[in-house]
C-alpha cells in the first residue's frame, strides 16, 4: 500500500496566530505531500515497496531514507498540535519530565535551547530510551531517533520552511509560539 498524506485532525487555520493557514498550506500541503510522493516513487521496485515508514527509517539509506523519514517526521509533528487538548504534560509523562528535567519549565528551556542551536535544517526531539528515561536530541536534515533505537515523544521542525512565512528568520519566536499549540493529551499518550 502506498504511503498517504494523513488528514489533519484540525482545520488549517486552527493553529493561528501561532502557525498560519498559509504556512500549513505550504508546509503540510506542499512539503509534506512531496515527501510522501517521493517516498512512494523511490520505494517502487525495491525491497521497501509495501514496507512501513518505520522500516524505511531503520533500514533504508539515501533518498528513500530522507523522504520516508521526512514523511513520518511531519506526520508526527503535525499530529502533536491541536487547538484543544491539555496544555501541559499529563500522567506518567508529566512525572517523567519532572524526574528527568526538574520541571516542565526547565524542560521547555532545555528543549528550546537544543532547537535554537541546531545548525541549519533539522529536528529537535524529546525521546525515551528502553528504560523510559527522557532526553532531548538534535537531528540534522531528515534525522529520526528511531534509527538509534529511541522512541520519539515530541518533535519540533526547525527547517526554515516550518516558520519562514510567519516569522522569517526569527526561529526563537517560532519556538516560543510552538508551546501554545501542542496537544499534550496526544503527546502524553506516546509515552
Ligand atoms: Mn518541515
PDB file of C-alpha atoms and ligand atoms in Angstrom:
ATOM      1  CA  UNK A   1       0.000   0.000   0.000  1.00  0.00           C
ATOM      2  CA  UNK A   2       1.340   3.392  -0.965  1.00  0.00           C
ATOM      3  CA  UNK A   3       2.106   5.997   1.694  1.00  0.00           C
ATOM      4  CA  UNK A   4      -0.580   8.639   2.118  1.00  0.00           C
ATOM      5  CA  UNK A   5      -0.656  12.192   3.377  1.00  0.00           C
ATOM      6  CA  UNK A   6      -2.655  11.848   6.626  1.00  0.00           C
ATOM      7  CA  UNK A   7      -5.647  14.094   7.236  1.00  0.00           C
ATOM      8  CA  UNK A   8      -5.062  16.671   9.931  1.00  0.00           C
ATOM      9  CA  UNK A   9      -7.380  16.454  12.964  1.00  0.00           C
ATOM     10  CA  UNK A  10      -7.852  20.258  12.872  1.00  0.00           C
ATOM     11  CA  UNK A  11      -8.602  22.980  10.325  1.00  0.00           C
ATOM     12  CA  UNK A  12      -5.749  24.731   8.514  1.00  0.00           C
ATOM     13  CA  UNK A  13      -6.439  27.972  10.389  1.00  0.00           C
ATOM     14  CA  UNK A  14      -6.845  26.271  13.791  1.00  0.00           C
ATOM     15  CA  UNK A  15      -3.272  26.977  14.914  1.00  0.00           C
ATOM     16  CA  UNK A  16      -3.429  30.716  14.229  1.00  0.00           C
ATOM     17  CA  UNK A  17      -1.965  33.105  15.210  1.00  0.00           C
ATOM     18  CA  UNK A  18       0.994  30.865  16.103  1.00  0.00           C
ATOM     19  CA  UNK A  19       1.164  28.938  12.818  1.00  0.00           C
ATOM     20  CA  UNK A  20      -0.814  30.467   9.958  1.00  0.00           C
ATOM     21  CA  UNK A  21      -3.094  28.798   7.460  1.00  0.00           C
ATOM     22  CA  UNK A  22      -0.656  29.903   4.782  1.00  0.00           C
ATOM     23  CA  UNK A  23       2.250  28.112   6.464  1.00  0.00           C
ATOM     24  CA  UNK A  24       0.184  24.923   6.749  1.00  0.00           C
ATOM     25  CA  UNK A  25      -0.908  25.204   3.108  1.00  0.00           C
ATOM     26  CA  UNK A  26       2.754  25.057   2.101  1.00  0.00           C
ATOM     27  CA  UNK A  27       4.274  23.024   4.900  1.00  0.00           C
ATOM     28  CA  UNK A  28       1.582  20.331   5.049  1.00  0.00           C
ATOM     29  CA  UNK A  29       0.019  20.724   1.602  1.00  0.00           C
ATOM     30  CA  UNK A  30       3.223  21.012  -0.445  1.00  0.00           C
ATOM     31  CA  UNK A  31       6.322  19.962   1.513  1.00  0.00           C
ATOM     32  CA  UNK A  32       4.803  17.063   3.439  1.00  0.00           C
ATOM     33  CA  UNK A  33       2.928  15.901   0.334  1.00  0.00           C
ATOM     34  CA  UNK A  34       6.150  15.972  -1.690  1.00  0.00           C
ATOM     35  CA  UNK A  35       7.979  13.791   0.855  1.00  0.00           C
ATOM     36  CA  UNK A  36       5.127  11.264   0.705  1.00  0.00           C
ATOM     37  CA  UNK A  37       5.133  11.262  -3.106  1.00  0.00           C
ATOM     38  CA  UNK A  38       8.923  10.947  -3.314  1.00  0.00           C
ATOM     39  CA  UNK A  39       8.996   8.109  -0.771  1.00  0.00           C
ATOM     40  CA  UNK A  40       6.418   6.245  -2.864  1.00  0.00           C
ATOM     41  CA  UNK A  41       8.397   6.745  -6.066  1.00  0.00           C
ATOM     42  CA  UNK A  42      11.717   5.748  -4.510  1.00  0.00           C
ATOM     43  CA  UNK A  43      10.309   2.630  -2.789  1.00  0.00           C
ATOM     44  CA  UNK A  44       8.817   1.337  -6.035  1.00  0.00           C
ATOM     45  CA  UNK A  45      10.581  -1.761  -7.296  1.00  0.00           C
ATOM     46  CA  UNK A  46      12.857  -2.009  -4.213  1.00  0.00           C
ATOM     47  CA  UNK A  47      12.613  -4.365  -1.229  1.00  0.00           C
ATOM     48  CA  UNK A  48      10.924  -1.471   0.591  1.00  0.00           C
ATOM     49  CA  UNK A  49       7.868  -1.421  -1.674  1.00  0.00           C
ATOM     50  CA  UNK A  50       4.946  -2.134   0.686  1.00  0.00           C
ATOM     51  CA  UNK A  51       7.119  -1.700   3.810  1.00  0.00           C
ATOM     52  CA  UNK A  52       6.055   0.751   6.508  1.00  0.00           C
ATOM     53  CA  UNK A  53       7.841   4.051   7.102  1.00  0.00           C
ATOM     54  CA  UNK A  54       9.314   2.772  10.390  1.00  0.00           C
ATOM     55  CA  UNK A  55      11.138   0.034   8.483  1.00  0.00           C
ATOM     56  CA  UNK A  56      12.418   2.575   5.973  1.00  0.00           C
ATOM     57  CA  UNK A  57      13.649   4.781   8.826  1.00  0.00           C
ATOM     58  CA  UNK A  58      15.507   1.862  10.429  1.00  0.00           C
ATOM     59  CA  UNK A  59      16.900   0.236   7.295  1.00  0.00           C
ATOM     60  CA  UNK A  60      16.900   2.433   4.178  1.00  0.00           C
ATOM     61  CA  UNK A  61      19.568   4.886   3.055  1.00  0.00           C
ATOM     62  CA  UNK A  62      19.935   7.849   0.729  1.00  0.00           C
ATOM     63  CA  UNK A  63      16.910   9.458  -0.892  1.00  0.00           C
ATOM     64  CA  UNK A  64      14.469   6.817   0.286  1.00  0.00           C
ATOM     65  CA  UNK A  65      15.564   7.243   3.904  1.00  0.00           C
ATOM     66  CA  UNK A  66      15.424  11.049   3.592  1.00  0.00           C
ATOM     67  CA  UNK A  67      11.944  11.175   2.071  1.00  0.00           C
ATOM     68  CA  UNK A  68      10.498   8.316   4.136  1.00  0.00           C
ATOM     69  CA  UNK A  69      11.799   9.812   7.373  1.00  0.00           C
ATOM     70  CA  UNK A  70      10.535  13.271   6.396  1.00  0.00           C
ATOM     71  CA  UNK A  71       7.080  11.810   5.658  1.00  0.00           C
ATOM     72  CA  UNK A  72       6.997  10.167   9.115  1.00  0.00           C
ATOM     73  CA  UNK A  73       8.526  13.161  10.939  1.00  0.00           C
ATOM     74  CA  UNK A  74       5.980  15.594   9.521  1.00  0.00           C
ATOM     75  CA  UNK A  75       3.036  13.384  10.414  1.00  0.00           C
ATOM     76  CA  UNK A  76       4.393  13.079  13.959  1.00  0.00           C
ATOM     77  CA  UNK A  77       4.960  16.850  14.167  1.00  0.00           C
ATOM     78  CA  UNK A  78       1.535  17.866  12.821  1.00  0.00           C
ATOM     79  CA  UNK A  79      -0.319  15.303  14.967  1.00  0.00           C
ATOM     80  CA  UNK A  80       1.195  16.816  18.112  1.00  0.00           C
ATOM     81  CA  UNK A  81      -0.719  20.065  17.560  1.00  0.00           C
ATOM     82  CA  UNK A  82      -4.326  20.959  18.210  1.00  0.00           C
ATOM     83  CA  UNK A  83      -6.480  23.915  19.156  1.00  0.00           C
ATOM     84  CA  UNK A  84      -7.831  21.811  22.034  1.00  0.00           C
ATOM     85  CA  UNK A  85      -6.416  19.293  24.471  1.00  0.00           C
ATOM     86  CA  UNK A  86      -4.220  19.527  27.540  1.00  0.00           C
ATOM     87  CA  UNK A  87      -1.743  22.421  27.535  1.00  0.00           C
ATOM     88  CA  UNK A  88       0.706  20.633  29.834  1.00  0.00           C
ATOM     89  CA  UNK A  89       2.092  17.088  30.052  1.00  0.00           C
ATOM     90  CA  UNK A  90      -0.246  14.550  31.649  1.00  0.00           C
ATOM     91  CA  UNK A  91       0.117  11.438  33.819  1.00  0.00           C
ATOM     92  CA  UNK A  92       3.265   9.342  33.535  1.00  0.00           C
ATOM     93  CA  UNK A  93       4.884  11.742  31.059  1.00  0.00           C
ATOM     94  CA  UNK A  94       4.392  14.687  33.440  1.00  0.00           C
ATOM     95  CA  UNK A  95       6.104  12.660  36.196  1.00  0.00           C
ATOM     96  CA  UNK A  96       8.967  11.602  33.907  1.00  0.00           C
ATOM     97  CA  UNK A  97       9.568  15.208  32.802  1.00  0.00           C
ATOM     98  CA  UNK A  98       9.788  16.328  36.446  1.00  0.00           C
ATOM     99  CA  UNK A  99      12.082  13.427  37.269  1.00  0.00           C
ATOM    100  CA  UNK A 100      14.447  13.931  34.309  1.00  0.00           C
ATOM    101  CA  UNK A 101      14.384  17.729  33.822  1.00  0.00           C
ATOM    102  CA  UNK A 102      13.312  19.108  37.229  1.00  0.00           C
ATOM    103  CA  UNK A 103      10.115  20.768  35.984  1.00  0.00           C
ATOM    104  CA  UNK A 104       8.063  21.401  32.848  1.00  0.00           C
ATOM    105  CA  UNK A 105       9.524  24.935  32.702  1.00  0.00           C
ATOM    106  CA  UNK A 106      13.082  23.613  32.846  1.00  0.00           C
ATOM    107  CA  UNK A 107      12.275  21.044  30.191  1.00  0.00           C
ATOM    108  CA  UNK A 108      10.887  23.743  27.873  1.00  0.00           C
ATOM    109  CA  UNK A 109      14.030  25.812  28.332  1.00  0.00           C
ATOM    110  CA  UNK A 110      16.287  22.851  27.581  1.00  0.00           C
ATOM    111  CA  UNK A 111      14.222  21.834  24.541  1.00  0.00           C
ATOM    112  CA  UNK A 112      14.183  25.385  23.139  1.00  0.00           C
ATOM    113  CA  UNK A 113      17.925  25.647  23.646  1.00  0.00           C
ATOM    114  CA  UNK A 114      18.505  22.450  21.611  1.00  0.00           C
ATOM    115  CA  UNK A 115      16.068  23.582  18.909  1.00  0.00           C
ATOM    116  CA  UNK A 116      17.539  27.084  18.705  1.00  0.00           C
ATOM    117  CA  UNK A 117      21.149  25.914  18.449  1.00  0.00           C
ATOM    118  CA  UNK A 118      20.590  23.215  15.836  1.00  0.00           C
ATOM    119  CA  UNK A 119      22.681  24.462  12.930  1.00  0.00           C
ATOM    120  CA  UNK A 120      20.884  24.503   9.593  1.00  0.00           C
ATOM    121  CA  UNK A 121      17.870  22.269   8.941  1.00  0.00           C
ATOM    122  CA  UNK A 122      16.660  19.521  11.232  1.00  0.00           C
ATOM    123  CA  UNK A 123      14.510  18.424  14.148  1.00  0.00           C
ATOM    124  CA  UNK A 124      14.625  18.690  17.933  1.00  0.00           C
ATOM    125  CA  UNK A 125      13.204  15.597  19.640  1.00  0.00           C
ATOM    126  CA  UNK A 126      12.066  14.566  23.090  1.00  0.00           C
ATOM    127  CA  UNK A 127      12.776  10.839  23.212  1.00  0.00           C
ATOM    128  CA  UNK A 128      12.633   7.984  25.680  1.00  0.00           C
ATOM    129  CA  UNK A 129      15.086   5.118  25.907  1.00  0.00           C
ATOM    130  CA  UNK A 130      14.270   1.473  26.630  1.00  0.00           C
ATOM    131  CA  UNK A 131      14.164   2.227  30.393  1.00  0.00           C
ATOM    132  CA  UNK A 132      11.701   5.099  29.950  1.00  0.00           C
ATOM    133  CA  UNK A 133      14.324   7.785  30.602  1.00  0.00           C
ATOM    134  CA  UNK A 134      13.784  11.030  28.703  1.00  0.00           C
ATOM    135  CA  UNK A 135      16.315  13.092  26.803  1.00  0.00           C
ATOM    136  CA  UNK A 136      16.401  15.781  24.122  1.00  0.00           C
ATOM    137  CA  UNK A 137      18.289  15.116  20.917  1.00  0.00           C
ATOM    138  CA  UNK A 138      19.074  17.135  17.792  1.00  0.00           C
ATOM    139  CA  UNK A 139      18.887  15.512  14.392  1.00  0.00           C
ATOM    140  CA  UNK A 140      20.031  17.169  11.156  1.00  0.00           C
ATOM    141  CA  UNK A 141      18.017  17.159   7.954  1.00  0.00           C
ATOM    142  CA  UNK A 142      15.632  14.167   7.955  1.00  0.00           C
ATOM    143  CA  UNK A 143      17.195  12.524  11.025  1.00  0.00           C
ATOM    144  CA  UNK A 144      14.893  10.386  13.156  1.00  0.00           C
ATOM    145  CA  UNK A 145      15.961   8.964  16.559  1.00  0.00           C
ATOM    146  CA  UNK A 146      14.216   5.612  15.911  1.00  0.00           C
ATOM    147  CA  UNK A 147      17.274   4.883  13.791  1.00  0.00           C
ATOM    148  CA  UNK A 148      19.185   4.784  17.107  1.00  0.00           C
ATOM    149  CA  UNK A 149      16.608   2.701  18.975  1.00  0.00           C
ATOM    150  CA  UNK A 150      14.967   5.652  20.749  1.00  0.00           C
ATOM    151  CA  UNK A 151      11.215   6.303  20.960  1.00  0.00           C
ATOM    152  CA  UNK A 152      10.051   9.771  19.822  1.00  0.00           C
ATOM    153  CA  UNK A 153       7.624  11.577  22.155  1.00  0.00           C
ATOM    154  CA  UNK A 154       7.638  15.134  20.752  1.00  0.00           C
ATOM    155  CA  UNK A 155       9.344  16.887  17.864  1.00  0.00           C
ATOM    156  CA  UNK A 156       9.854  20.405  16.567  1.00  0.00           C
ATOM    157  CA  UNK A 157      10.672  21.016  12.912  1.00  0.00           C
ATOM    158  CA  UNK A 158      13.318  23.720  12.668  1.00  0.00           C
ATOM    159  CA  UNK A 159      13.709  23.695   8.887  1.00  0.00           C
ATOM    160  CA  UNK A 160      13.120  27.280   7.748  1.00  0.00           C
ATOM    161  CA  UNK A 161      10.093  26.162   5.723  1.00  0.00           C
ATOM    162  CA  UNK A 162       8.343  25.468   9.068  1.00  0.00           C
ATOM    163  CA  UNK A 163       8.412  29.111  10.153  1.00  0.00           C
ATOM    164  CA  UNK A 164       9.710  31.454   7.453  1.00  0.00           C
ATOM    165  CA  UNK A 165       6.315  32.730   6.234  1.00  0.00           C
ATOM    166  CA  UNK A 166       5.212  33.596   9.784  1.00  0.00           C
ATOM    167  CA  UNK A 167       8.481  34.503  11.487  1.00  0.00           C
ATOM    168  CA  UNK A 168      11.068  34.984   8.693  1.00  0.00           C
ATOM    169  CA  UNK A 169      14.479  34.342  10.277  1.00  0.00           C
ATOM    170  CA  UNK A 170      13.221  34.565  13.883  1.00  0.00           C
ATOM    171  CA  UNK A 171      13.475  30.928  14.939  1.00  0.00           C
ATOM    172  CA  UNK A 172      13.300  31.823  18.685  1.00  0.00           C
ATOM    173  CA  UNK A 173       9.884  33.489  18.133  1.00  0.00           C
ATOM    174  CA  UNK A 174       8.610  30.380  16.370  1.00  0.00           C
ATOM    175  CA  UNK A 175       9.940  28.275  19.249  1.00  0.00           C
ATOM    176  CA  UNK A 176       8.129  30.293  21.894  1.00  0.00           C
ATOM    177  CA  UNK A 177       4.862  30.051  19.920  1.00  0.00           C
ATOM    178  CA  UNK A 178       5.271  26.300  19.484  1.00  0.00           C
ATOM    179  CA  UNK A 179       4.302  25.607  23.138  1.00  0.00           C
ATOM    180  CA  UNK A 180       0.904  27.324  22.729  1.00  0.00           C
ATOM    181  CA  UNK A 181      -0.435  24.828  20.194  1.00  0.00           C
ATOM    182  CA  UNK A 182       0.793  21.466  21.477  1.00  0.00           C
ATOM    183  CA  UNK A 183      -1.869  18.925  22.381  1.00  0.00           C
ATOM    184  CA  UNK A 184      -0.413  17.209  25.448  1.00  0.00           C
ATOM    185  CA  UNK A 185      -3.191  14.598  25.505  1.00  0.00           C
ATOM    186  CA  UNK A 186      -1.763  13.185  22.267  1.00  0.00           C
ATOM    187  CA  UNK A 187       1.891  13.671  23.287  1.00  0.00           C
ATOM    188  CA  UNK A 188       1.415  12.151  26.765  1.00  0.00           C
ATOM    189  CA  UNK A 189      -0.175   9.053  25.201  1.00  0.00           C
ATOM    190  CA  UNK A 190       3.028   8.444  23.232  1.00  0.00           C
ATOM    191  CA  UNK A 191       4.972   7.981  26.498  1.00  0.00           C
TER     192      UNK A 191
HETATM  193 MN1  LIG B   1       9.077  20.581   7.566  1.00  0.00          MN
END
